[in-house]
Each structure stands twice: as C-alpha cells, then as structure tokens.
Coordinates of C-alpha atoms in Angstrom, one line a residue:
X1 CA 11.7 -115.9 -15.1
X2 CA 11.5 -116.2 -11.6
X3 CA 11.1 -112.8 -9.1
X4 CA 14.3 -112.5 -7.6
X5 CA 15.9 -113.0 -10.9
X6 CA 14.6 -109.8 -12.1
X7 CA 15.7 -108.4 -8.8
X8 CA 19.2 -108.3 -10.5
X9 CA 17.8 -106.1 -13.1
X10 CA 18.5 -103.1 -10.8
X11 CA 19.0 -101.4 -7.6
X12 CA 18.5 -97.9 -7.1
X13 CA 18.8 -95.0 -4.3
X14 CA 16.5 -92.1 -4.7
X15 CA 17.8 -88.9 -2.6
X16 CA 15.2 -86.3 -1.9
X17 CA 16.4 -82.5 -1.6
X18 CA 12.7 -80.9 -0.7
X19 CA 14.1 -77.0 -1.1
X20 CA 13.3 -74.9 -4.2
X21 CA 13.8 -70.9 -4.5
X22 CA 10.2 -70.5 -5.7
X23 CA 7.1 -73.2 -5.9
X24 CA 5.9 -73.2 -9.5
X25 CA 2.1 -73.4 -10.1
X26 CA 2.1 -76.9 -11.4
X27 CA 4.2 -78.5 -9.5
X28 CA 2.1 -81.4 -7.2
X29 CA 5.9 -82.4 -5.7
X30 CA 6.6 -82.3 -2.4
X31 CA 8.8 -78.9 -3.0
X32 CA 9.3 -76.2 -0.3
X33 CA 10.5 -72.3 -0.2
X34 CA 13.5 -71.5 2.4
X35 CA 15.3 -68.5 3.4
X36 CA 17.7 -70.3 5.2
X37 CA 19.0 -74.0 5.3
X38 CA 21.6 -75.5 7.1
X39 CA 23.0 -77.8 4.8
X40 CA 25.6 -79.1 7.4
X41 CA 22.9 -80.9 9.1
X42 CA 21.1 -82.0 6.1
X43 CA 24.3 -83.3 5.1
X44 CA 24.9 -85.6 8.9
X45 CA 21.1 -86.7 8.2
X46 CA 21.7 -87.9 4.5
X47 CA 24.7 -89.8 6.0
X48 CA 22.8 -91.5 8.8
X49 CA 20.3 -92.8 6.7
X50 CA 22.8 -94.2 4.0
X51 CA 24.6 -96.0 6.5
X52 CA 21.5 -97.5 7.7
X53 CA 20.1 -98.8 4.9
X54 CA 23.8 -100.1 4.4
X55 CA 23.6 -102.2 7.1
X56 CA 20.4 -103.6 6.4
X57 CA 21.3 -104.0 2.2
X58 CA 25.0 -105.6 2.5
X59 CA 27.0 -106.1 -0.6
X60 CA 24.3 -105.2 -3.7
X61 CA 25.9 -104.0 -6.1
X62 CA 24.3 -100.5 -6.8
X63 CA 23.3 -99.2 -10.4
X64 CA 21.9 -95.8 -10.3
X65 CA 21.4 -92.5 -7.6
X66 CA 19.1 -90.4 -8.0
X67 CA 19.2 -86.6 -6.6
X68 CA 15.2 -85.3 -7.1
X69 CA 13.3 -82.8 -5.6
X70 CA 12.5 -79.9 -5.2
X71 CA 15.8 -78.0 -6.7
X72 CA 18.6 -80.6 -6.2
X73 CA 21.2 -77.6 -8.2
X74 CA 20.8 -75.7 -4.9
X75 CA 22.8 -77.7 -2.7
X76 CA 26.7 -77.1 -2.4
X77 CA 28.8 -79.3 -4.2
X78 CA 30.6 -80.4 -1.1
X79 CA 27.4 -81.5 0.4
X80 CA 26.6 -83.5 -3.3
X81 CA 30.3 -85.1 -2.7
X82 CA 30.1 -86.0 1.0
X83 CA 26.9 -88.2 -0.1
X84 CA 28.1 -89.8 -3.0
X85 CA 31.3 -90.3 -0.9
X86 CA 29.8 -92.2 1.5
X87 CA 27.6 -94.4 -1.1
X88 CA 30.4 -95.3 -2.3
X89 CA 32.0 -96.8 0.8
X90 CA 28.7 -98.1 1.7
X91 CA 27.7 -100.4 -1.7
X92 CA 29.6 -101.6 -4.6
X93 CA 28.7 -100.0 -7.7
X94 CA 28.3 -101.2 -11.5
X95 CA 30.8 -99.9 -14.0
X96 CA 27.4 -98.4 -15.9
X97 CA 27.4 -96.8 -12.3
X98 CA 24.9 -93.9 -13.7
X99 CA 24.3 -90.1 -11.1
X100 CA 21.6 -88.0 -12.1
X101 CA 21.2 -84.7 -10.4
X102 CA 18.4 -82.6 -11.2
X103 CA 18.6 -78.9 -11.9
X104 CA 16.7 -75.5 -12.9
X105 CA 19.1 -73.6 -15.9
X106 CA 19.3 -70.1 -14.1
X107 CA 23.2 -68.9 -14.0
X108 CA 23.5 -69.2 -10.1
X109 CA 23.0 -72.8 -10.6
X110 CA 24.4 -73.7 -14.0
X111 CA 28.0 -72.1 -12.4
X112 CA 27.6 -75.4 -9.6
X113 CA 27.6 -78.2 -12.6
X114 CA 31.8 -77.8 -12.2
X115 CA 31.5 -78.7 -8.6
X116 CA 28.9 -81.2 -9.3
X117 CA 31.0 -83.1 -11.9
X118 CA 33.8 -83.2 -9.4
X119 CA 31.8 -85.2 -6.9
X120 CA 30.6 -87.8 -8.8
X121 CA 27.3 -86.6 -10.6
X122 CA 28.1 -87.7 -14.4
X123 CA 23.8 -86.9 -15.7
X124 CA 22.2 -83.6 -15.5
X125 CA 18.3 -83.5 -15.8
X126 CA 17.5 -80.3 -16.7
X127 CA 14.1 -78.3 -16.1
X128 CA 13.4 -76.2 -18.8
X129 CA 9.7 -76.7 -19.2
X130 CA 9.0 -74.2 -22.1
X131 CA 11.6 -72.5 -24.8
X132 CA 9.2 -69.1 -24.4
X133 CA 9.7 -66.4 -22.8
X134 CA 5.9 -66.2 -22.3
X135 CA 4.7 -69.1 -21.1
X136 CA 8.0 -69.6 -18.8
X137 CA 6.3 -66.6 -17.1
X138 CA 3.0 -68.1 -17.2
X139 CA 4.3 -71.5 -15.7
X140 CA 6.3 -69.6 -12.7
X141 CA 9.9 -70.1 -14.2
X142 CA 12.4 -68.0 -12.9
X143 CA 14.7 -68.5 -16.2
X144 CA 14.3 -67.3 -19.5
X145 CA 14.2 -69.1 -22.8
X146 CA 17.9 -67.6 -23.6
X147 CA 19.4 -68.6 -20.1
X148 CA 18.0 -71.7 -20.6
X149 CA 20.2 -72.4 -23.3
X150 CA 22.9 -70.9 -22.1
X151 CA 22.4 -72.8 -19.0
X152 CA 22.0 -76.3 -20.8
X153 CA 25.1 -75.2 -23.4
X154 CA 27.2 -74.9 -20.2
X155 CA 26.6 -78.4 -19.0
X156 CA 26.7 -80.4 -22.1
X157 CA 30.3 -78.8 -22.2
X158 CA 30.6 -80.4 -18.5
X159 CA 28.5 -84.0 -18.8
X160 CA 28.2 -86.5 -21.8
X161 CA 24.7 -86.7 -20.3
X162 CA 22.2 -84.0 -20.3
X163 CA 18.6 -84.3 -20.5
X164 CA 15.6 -81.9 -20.2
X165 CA 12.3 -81.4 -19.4
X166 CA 9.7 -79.5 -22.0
X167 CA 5.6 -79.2 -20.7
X168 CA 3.4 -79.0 -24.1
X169 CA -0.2 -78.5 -24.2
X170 CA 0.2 -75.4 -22.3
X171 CA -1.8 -72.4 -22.1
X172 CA -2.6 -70.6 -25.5
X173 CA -0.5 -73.4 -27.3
X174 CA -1.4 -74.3 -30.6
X175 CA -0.4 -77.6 -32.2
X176 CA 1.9 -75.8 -34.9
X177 CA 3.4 -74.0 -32.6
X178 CA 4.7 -76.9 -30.5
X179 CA 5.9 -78.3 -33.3
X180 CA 8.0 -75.4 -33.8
X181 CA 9.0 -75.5 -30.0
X182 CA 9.8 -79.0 -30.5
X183 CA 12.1 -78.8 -33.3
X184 CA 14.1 -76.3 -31.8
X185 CA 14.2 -78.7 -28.7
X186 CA 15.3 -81.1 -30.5
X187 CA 17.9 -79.8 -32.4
X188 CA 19.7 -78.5 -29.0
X189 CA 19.1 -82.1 -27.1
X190 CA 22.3 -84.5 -26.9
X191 CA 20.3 -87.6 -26.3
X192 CA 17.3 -88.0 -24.2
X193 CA 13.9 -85.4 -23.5
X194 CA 10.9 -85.9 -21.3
X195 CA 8.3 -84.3 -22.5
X196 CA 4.9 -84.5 -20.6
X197 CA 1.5 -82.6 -21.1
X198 CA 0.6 -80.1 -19.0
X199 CA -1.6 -81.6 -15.6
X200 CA -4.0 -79.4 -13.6
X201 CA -3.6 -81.0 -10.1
X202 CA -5.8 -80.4 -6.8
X203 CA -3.3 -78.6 -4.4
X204 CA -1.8 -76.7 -6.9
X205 CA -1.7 -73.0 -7.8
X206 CA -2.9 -73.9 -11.1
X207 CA -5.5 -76.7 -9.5
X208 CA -7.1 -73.7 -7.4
X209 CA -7.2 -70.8 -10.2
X210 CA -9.3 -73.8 -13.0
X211 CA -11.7 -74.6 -10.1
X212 CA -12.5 -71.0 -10.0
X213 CA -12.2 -70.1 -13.7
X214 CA -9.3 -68.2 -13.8
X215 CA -7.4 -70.5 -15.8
X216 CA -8.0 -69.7 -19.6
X217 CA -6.5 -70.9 -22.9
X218 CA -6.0 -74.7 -21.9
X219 CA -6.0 -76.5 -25.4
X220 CA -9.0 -78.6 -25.8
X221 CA -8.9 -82.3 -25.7
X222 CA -8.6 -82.3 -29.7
X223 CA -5.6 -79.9 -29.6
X224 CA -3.7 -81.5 -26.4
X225 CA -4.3 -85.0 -28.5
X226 CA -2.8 -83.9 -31.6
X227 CA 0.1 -82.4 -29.9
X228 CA 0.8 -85.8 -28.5
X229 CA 0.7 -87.3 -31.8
X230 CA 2.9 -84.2 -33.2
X231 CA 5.4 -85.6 -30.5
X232 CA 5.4 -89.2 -31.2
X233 CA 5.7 -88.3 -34.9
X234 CA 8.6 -85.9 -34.5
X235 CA 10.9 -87.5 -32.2
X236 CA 10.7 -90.7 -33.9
X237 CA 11.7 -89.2 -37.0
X238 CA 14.5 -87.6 -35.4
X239 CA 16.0 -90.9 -33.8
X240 CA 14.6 -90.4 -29.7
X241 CA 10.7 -92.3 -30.1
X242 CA 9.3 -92.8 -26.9
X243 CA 10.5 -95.6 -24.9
X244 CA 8.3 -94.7 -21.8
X245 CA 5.0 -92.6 -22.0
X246 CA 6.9 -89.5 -21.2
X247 CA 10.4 -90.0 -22.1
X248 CA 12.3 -89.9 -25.0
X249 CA 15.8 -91.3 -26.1
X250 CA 18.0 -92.4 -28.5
X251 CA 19.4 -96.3 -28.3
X252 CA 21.0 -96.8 -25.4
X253 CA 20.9 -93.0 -24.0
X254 CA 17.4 -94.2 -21.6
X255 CA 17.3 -93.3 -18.1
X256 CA 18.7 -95.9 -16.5
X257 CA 17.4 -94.9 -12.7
X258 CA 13.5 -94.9 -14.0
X259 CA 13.8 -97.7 -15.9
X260 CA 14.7 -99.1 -12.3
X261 CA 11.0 -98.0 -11.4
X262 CA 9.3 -99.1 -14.9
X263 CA 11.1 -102.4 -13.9
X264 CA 9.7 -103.3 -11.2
X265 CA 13.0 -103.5 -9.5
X266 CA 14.4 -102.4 -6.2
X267 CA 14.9 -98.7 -4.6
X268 CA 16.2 -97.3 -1.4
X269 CA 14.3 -94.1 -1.1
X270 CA 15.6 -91.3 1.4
X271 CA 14.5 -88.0 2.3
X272 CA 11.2 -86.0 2.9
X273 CA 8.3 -87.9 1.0
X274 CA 10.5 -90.1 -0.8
X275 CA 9.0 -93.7 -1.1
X276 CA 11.5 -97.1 -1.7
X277 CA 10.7 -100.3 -2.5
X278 CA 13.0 -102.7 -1.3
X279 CA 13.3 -107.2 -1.5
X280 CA 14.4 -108.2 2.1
X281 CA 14.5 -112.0 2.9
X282 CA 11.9 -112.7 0.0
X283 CA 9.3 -110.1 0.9
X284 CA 8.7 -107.3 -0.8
X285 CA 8.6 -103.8 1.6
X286 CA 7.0 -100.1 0.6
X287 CA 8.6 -97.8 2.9
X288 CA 7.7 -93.7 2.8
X289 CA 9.1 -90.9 4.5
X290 CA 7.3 -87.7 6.1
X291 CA 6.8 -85.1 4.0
X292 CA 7.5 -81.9 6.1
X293 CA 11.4 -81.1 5.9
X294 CA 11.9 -80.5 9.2
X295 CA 9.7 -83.3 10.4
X296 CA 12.1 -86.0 8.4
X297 CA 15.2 -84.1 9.5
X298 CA 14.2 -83.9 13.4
X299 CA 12.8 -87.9 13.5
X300 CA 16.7 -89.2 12.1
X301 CA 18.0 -86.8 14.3
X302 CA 16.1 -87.9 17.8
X303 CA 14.8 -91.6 16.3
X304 CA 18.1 -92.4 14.3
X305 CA 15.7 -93.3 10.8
X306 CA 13.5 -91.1 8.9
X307 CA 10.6 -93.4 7.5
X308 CA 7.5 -92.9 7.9
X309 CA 6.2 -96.6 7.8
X310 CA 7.2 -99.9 6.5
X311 CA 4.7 -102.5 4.9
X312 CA 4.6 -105.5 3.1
X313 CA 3.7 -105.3 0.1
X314 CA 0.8 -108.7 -0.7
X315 CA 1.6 -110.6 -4.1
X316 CA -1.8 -109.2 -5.0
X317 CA -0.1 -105.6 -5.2
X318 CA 3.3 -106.3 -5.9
X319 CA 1.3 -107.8 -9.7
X320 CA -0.8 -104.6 -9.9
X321 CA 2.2 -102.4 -9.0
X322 CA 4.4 -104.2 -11.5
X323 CA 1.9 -103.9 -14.6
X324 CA 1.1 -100.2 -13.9
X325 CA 4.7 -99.4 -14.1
X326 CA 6.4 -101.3 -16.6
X327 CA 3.1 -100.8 -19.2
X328 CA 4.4 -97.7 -19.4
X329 CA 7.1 -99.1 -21.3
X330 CA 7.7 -99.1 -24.9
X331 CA 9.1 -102.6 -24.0
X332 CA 6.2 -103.6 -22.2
X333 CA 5.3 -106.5 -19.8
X334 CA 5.9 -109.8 -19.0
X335 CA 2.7 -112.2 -18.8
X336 CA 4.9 -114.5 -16.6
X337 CA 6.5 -112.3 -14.6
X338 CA 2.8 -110.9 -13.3
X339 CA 1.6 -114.6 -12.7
X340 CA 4.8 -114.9 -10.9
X341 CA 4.1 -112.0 -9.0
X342 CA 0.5 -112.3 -8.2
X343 CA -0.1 -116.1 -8.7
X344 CA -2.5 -115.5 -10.9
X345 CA -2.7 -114.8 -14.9
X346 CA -4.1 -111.4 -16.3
X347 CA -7.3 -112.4 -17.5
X348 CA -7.2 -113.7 -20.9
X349 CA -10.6 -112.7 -22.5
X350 CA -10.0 -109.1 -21.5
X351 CA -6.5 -109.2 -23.5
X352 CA -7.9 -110.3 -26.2
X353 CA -10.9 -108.1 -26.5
X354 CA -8.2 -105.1 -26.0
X355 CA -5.9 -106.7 -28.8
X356 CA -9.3 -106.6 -31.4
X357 CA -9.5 -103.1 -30.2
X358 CA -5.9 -102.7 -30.9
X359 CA -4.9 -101.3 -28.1
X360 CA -2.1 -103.5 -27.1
X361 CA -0.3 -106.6 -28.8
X362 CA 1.1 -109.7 -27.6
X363 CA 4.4 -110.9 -28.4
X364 CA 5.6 -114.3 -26.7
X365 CA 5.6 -113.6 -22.9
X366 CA 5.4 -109.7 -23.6
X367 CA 2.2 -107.4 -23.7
X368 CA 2.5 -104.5 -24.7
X369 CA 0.9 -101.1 -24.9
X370 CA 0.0 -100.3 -29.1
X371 CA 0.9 -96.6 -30.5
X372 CA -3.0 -96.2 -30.3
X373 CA -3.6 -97.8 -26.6
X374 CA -0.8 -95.7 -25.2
X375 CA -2.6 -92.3 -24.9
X376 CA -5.2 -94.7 -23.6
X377 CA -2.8 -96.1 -20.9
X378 CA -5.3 -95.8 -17.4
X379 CA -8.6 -97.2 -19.3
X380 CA -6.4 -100.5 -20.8
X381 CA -5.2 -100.9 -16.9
X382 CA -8.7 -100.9 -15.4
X383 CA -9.8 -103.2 -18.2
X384 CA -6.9 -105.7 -17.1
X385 CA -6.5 -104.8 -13.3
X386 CA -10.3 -104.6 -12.0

C-alpha cells in the first residue's frame, strides 16, 4: 500500500494542558504546579494555534482530540467547549469522531465530567495508578483508593467510554497481590485499561531518591516479569488482551487517538512540549513546542505560533519511526509499508534468526511482535533497526 494511502488511516490533534495540583514522583511528563492560571488567555492561545494549523491543513476530515497533560480535569468546562467549538468549525470530523480528556478521580474534578460532557468530550481517561491506599501515598496521589471509585463510578454514569490507568510492579508489590489488585480492576473497568510497569526515570523524584538508595522494595526483575505475565494471562481471560504493549481492550473499545500514533499516521500537536507529525505536500514534518508554559504562551502571543522547530523528517527515519511505533502493536507491521517508507527492506536474515528465536512471526506482509518477543520489544528493534 502506498504512504499516503495509510495517511487516510487517521488524523489526530493532541492538546497539551501542562498544569497539575501536585507533580507525582514518577511522572517524566512535562507537568507543572500553579497557584494561579489565567485560563482566559490560555484559552485565546489554544484558539490561535487551531486556526493556524487550519489554514495550513484545509478540509481533512479529523478523527480523534486528544486533551493530555499534566491534569487536563483542571481546566473549566467552558474553556474545554470554546476549543472543541472551534475544532469544529475549523475541520470536518468522522462520525467515529472520538474526545478523550484526561483526568485525576479526586471529587473537585470528577464534579467537572457534567460540564465536560456538555462540550463535546465523549472519553474519559482516568488516572488511578494504584487501588491502595498505601501505595497511592507512596506514588504522590492525592486520591484515595475509595474516591477513586467513586470518582470513576460518577463518570461511567456520564460517558460510554471510560478508561484507566493502573502502575504494577510497584514498591513492596508482590505478584499475588497484583493479581488481586488486578481482578478488582477489572471487574470495575467498562472496556479498556492501561496498565504499565512502574519506570524509574532520571529527572524524577523517584529517579533521584534510587540513585542515592533511598528507594527500597522495587520488585526484582523475576517478580516485575511474572507480574507482566500475571497481566497478559488475566486480561485475556477476561476479554481485554493487550492490543498495544501497555494497553488493554475489548473488540472494538481501542483507543482510537494512539492507535493514530502506533499507525504511523498524522498529528497536529499543540501546546507546551507537545510534538506533531504532520504530511504536507508529500513530505513528512516533526514539529515540537517549548516546554516551559509561559514560554509557549508568550511566543503565540508576540510570534503568532507556538512551535519550537519544524523538520523534515528523511525516509530513513520516517521507516525507523514507523516500526518502533506500530511493533508495539498486537497487529503489528507492515514489511511493505517500511520499504515504502524507507526504500529499503528490513533485513531479511535478522527476521529470520528472530523468528527461530521466536520472538516474532511473519504473516503475509505483517511482522509481528510473538507473546514471548513482546517483553523483549527494544532488543528485537536493535536487532532489526541497527
């Protein structure tokens, strides 16, 4: 299939709202704490860049927004309608037309998802991170396990569509105790969980208490591994396998948004540190943003655009880009559409070596990632990419 055929597989906006009410330990995102934000000119700054990227991207039809952050659940309602108001009058959108806002379960927020609902947002993603009371503390929650129920009870009353986040291989967590944790997950969930293991990150809180010691009880490589297989085995038995590394879903419930990025396929990307990928006239640009809120807000203010910079992206990278996303797949890759791509073909004798290994299969044009190569994911791309 040629490139800009898979181009109509999907067209994305990403909106980045960089505020939070606390900075959690873990958390590598470009998230900041505010006393005070004026959301009035957040709101003219989200505008200008939407109708600049209209004028540039005239008449795609558009998929899927996107509202990340930081704590998207803290802006007002109004401020969630004026944007999607204006998307709307800037793009035509699919009838699967599919809003995700992002959101932490504590009662000042879960009393927005009304508001939120009237303004367009029809999927909540929902960060719960741990059903203990414990370990929330230990990962800098400021929810506890019963709120967060209460909180994600309030919005699948309000949205067909509510996912959540869980963090396993935490501190002091035994395997049979996420299980437990993961059974009670999923007997709450509607239709789709991520679920990703616990990362110590330089820059972190958490990054700077392990390089000094003073991070204890991580599970040990043994543990953290069979927790992932405890995942894999129990989701799949309940009907939501993995259809990405990290994500879980029953048939037809995926994200559509990601699966936008897995793709391979188009993205507007606006706000502080958010990245796009966008097709213009054939060539393939990255753009990025600053990361510093006020930096962002002050440059479309004075310089009427808020990225950063604006590359091409070389065929070379658009291939390598394209594998290391959509191998994360369940569904996998196409062979043709990397050679298309790149010009060249992933190198044969390495695919088969990794398919004796059996670490991933072939199927017609598709590679795929096998349940035993997927917890090996970054060694089968250096095999195939270097």
């Amino acid at each position: 299939m040629a490139n800009e055929d898979w181009q109509k597989g999907g067209f994305g906006l990403y909106l980045h709202w960089p505020f939070c009410l606390a900075k959690c330990p873990y958390c590598d995102f470009n998230s900041h704490v505010a006393s005070q934000i004026d959301q009035g000119r957040w709101q003219q700054a989200y505008l200008s860049e939407i109708r600049r990227y209209g004028e540039e991207i005239k008449g795609r039809t558009l998929n899927t927004v996107f509202f990340g952050g930081g704590t998207p659940s803290l802006m007002d309602p109004d401020l969630v309608h004026a944007i999607l108001s204006e998307i709307r009058a800037t793009w035509p959108v699919s009838n699967s037309f599919e809003v995700t806002l992002e959101a932490n379960p504590t009662s000042v927020e879960a009393g927005r998802f009304a508001g939120f609902r009237d303004a367009g947002v029809n999927r909540i993603s929902m960060g719960i991170q741990s059903l203990n009371d414990v370990d929330l503390k230990r990962l800098g929650r400021m929810h506890s396990a019963k709120e967060a129920i209460e909180a994600f009870d309030i919005a699948r009353n309000i949205f067909d569509r509510v996912s959540f986040d869980l963090i396993y291989a935490r501190q002091h967590q035994e395997p049979q105790q996420w299980s437990e944790e993961l059974k009670q997950a999923l007997n709450m969930a509607i239709d789709h969980l991520s679920l990703y293991q616990l990362t110590i990150e330089e820059g972190t809180a958490f990054g700077d208490r392990y390089a000094i010691g003073r991070l204890p009880g991580l599970p040990s490589d043994d543990n953290a591994a069979e927790m992932y297989e405890i995942t894999q085995e129990i989701t799949e038995a309940a009907g939501m396998s993995a259809y990405e590394i990290s994500n879980h879903a029953s048939d037809m419930a995926q994200s559509r948004h990601n699966l936008i990025y897995w793709r391979y396929c188009d993205y507007v990307g606006i706000g502080p540190g958010a990245h796009g990928r966008l097709t213009l006239n054939g060539q393939r640009f990255a753009t990025d943003t600053p990361l510093t809120p006020t930096t962002w807000l002050r440059q479309v203010e004075t310089k009427g655009h808020g990225e950063l910079s604006r590359e091409a992206v070389c065929r070379e990278d658009q291939a390598t880009e394209y594998l290391m996303m959509s191998l994360r797949l369940s569904e996998g890759s196409s062979l043709v559409r990397f050679s298309d791509l790149g010009g060249v073909e992933l190198p044969r004798a390495r695919r088969e070596r990794l398919a004796e290994l059996g670490f991933i299969e072939e199927v017609g044009d598709t590679i795929r990632a096998t349940p035993a190569g997927r917890p090996l994911l970054n060694a089968i791309l250096r095999e195939l990419l270097t």
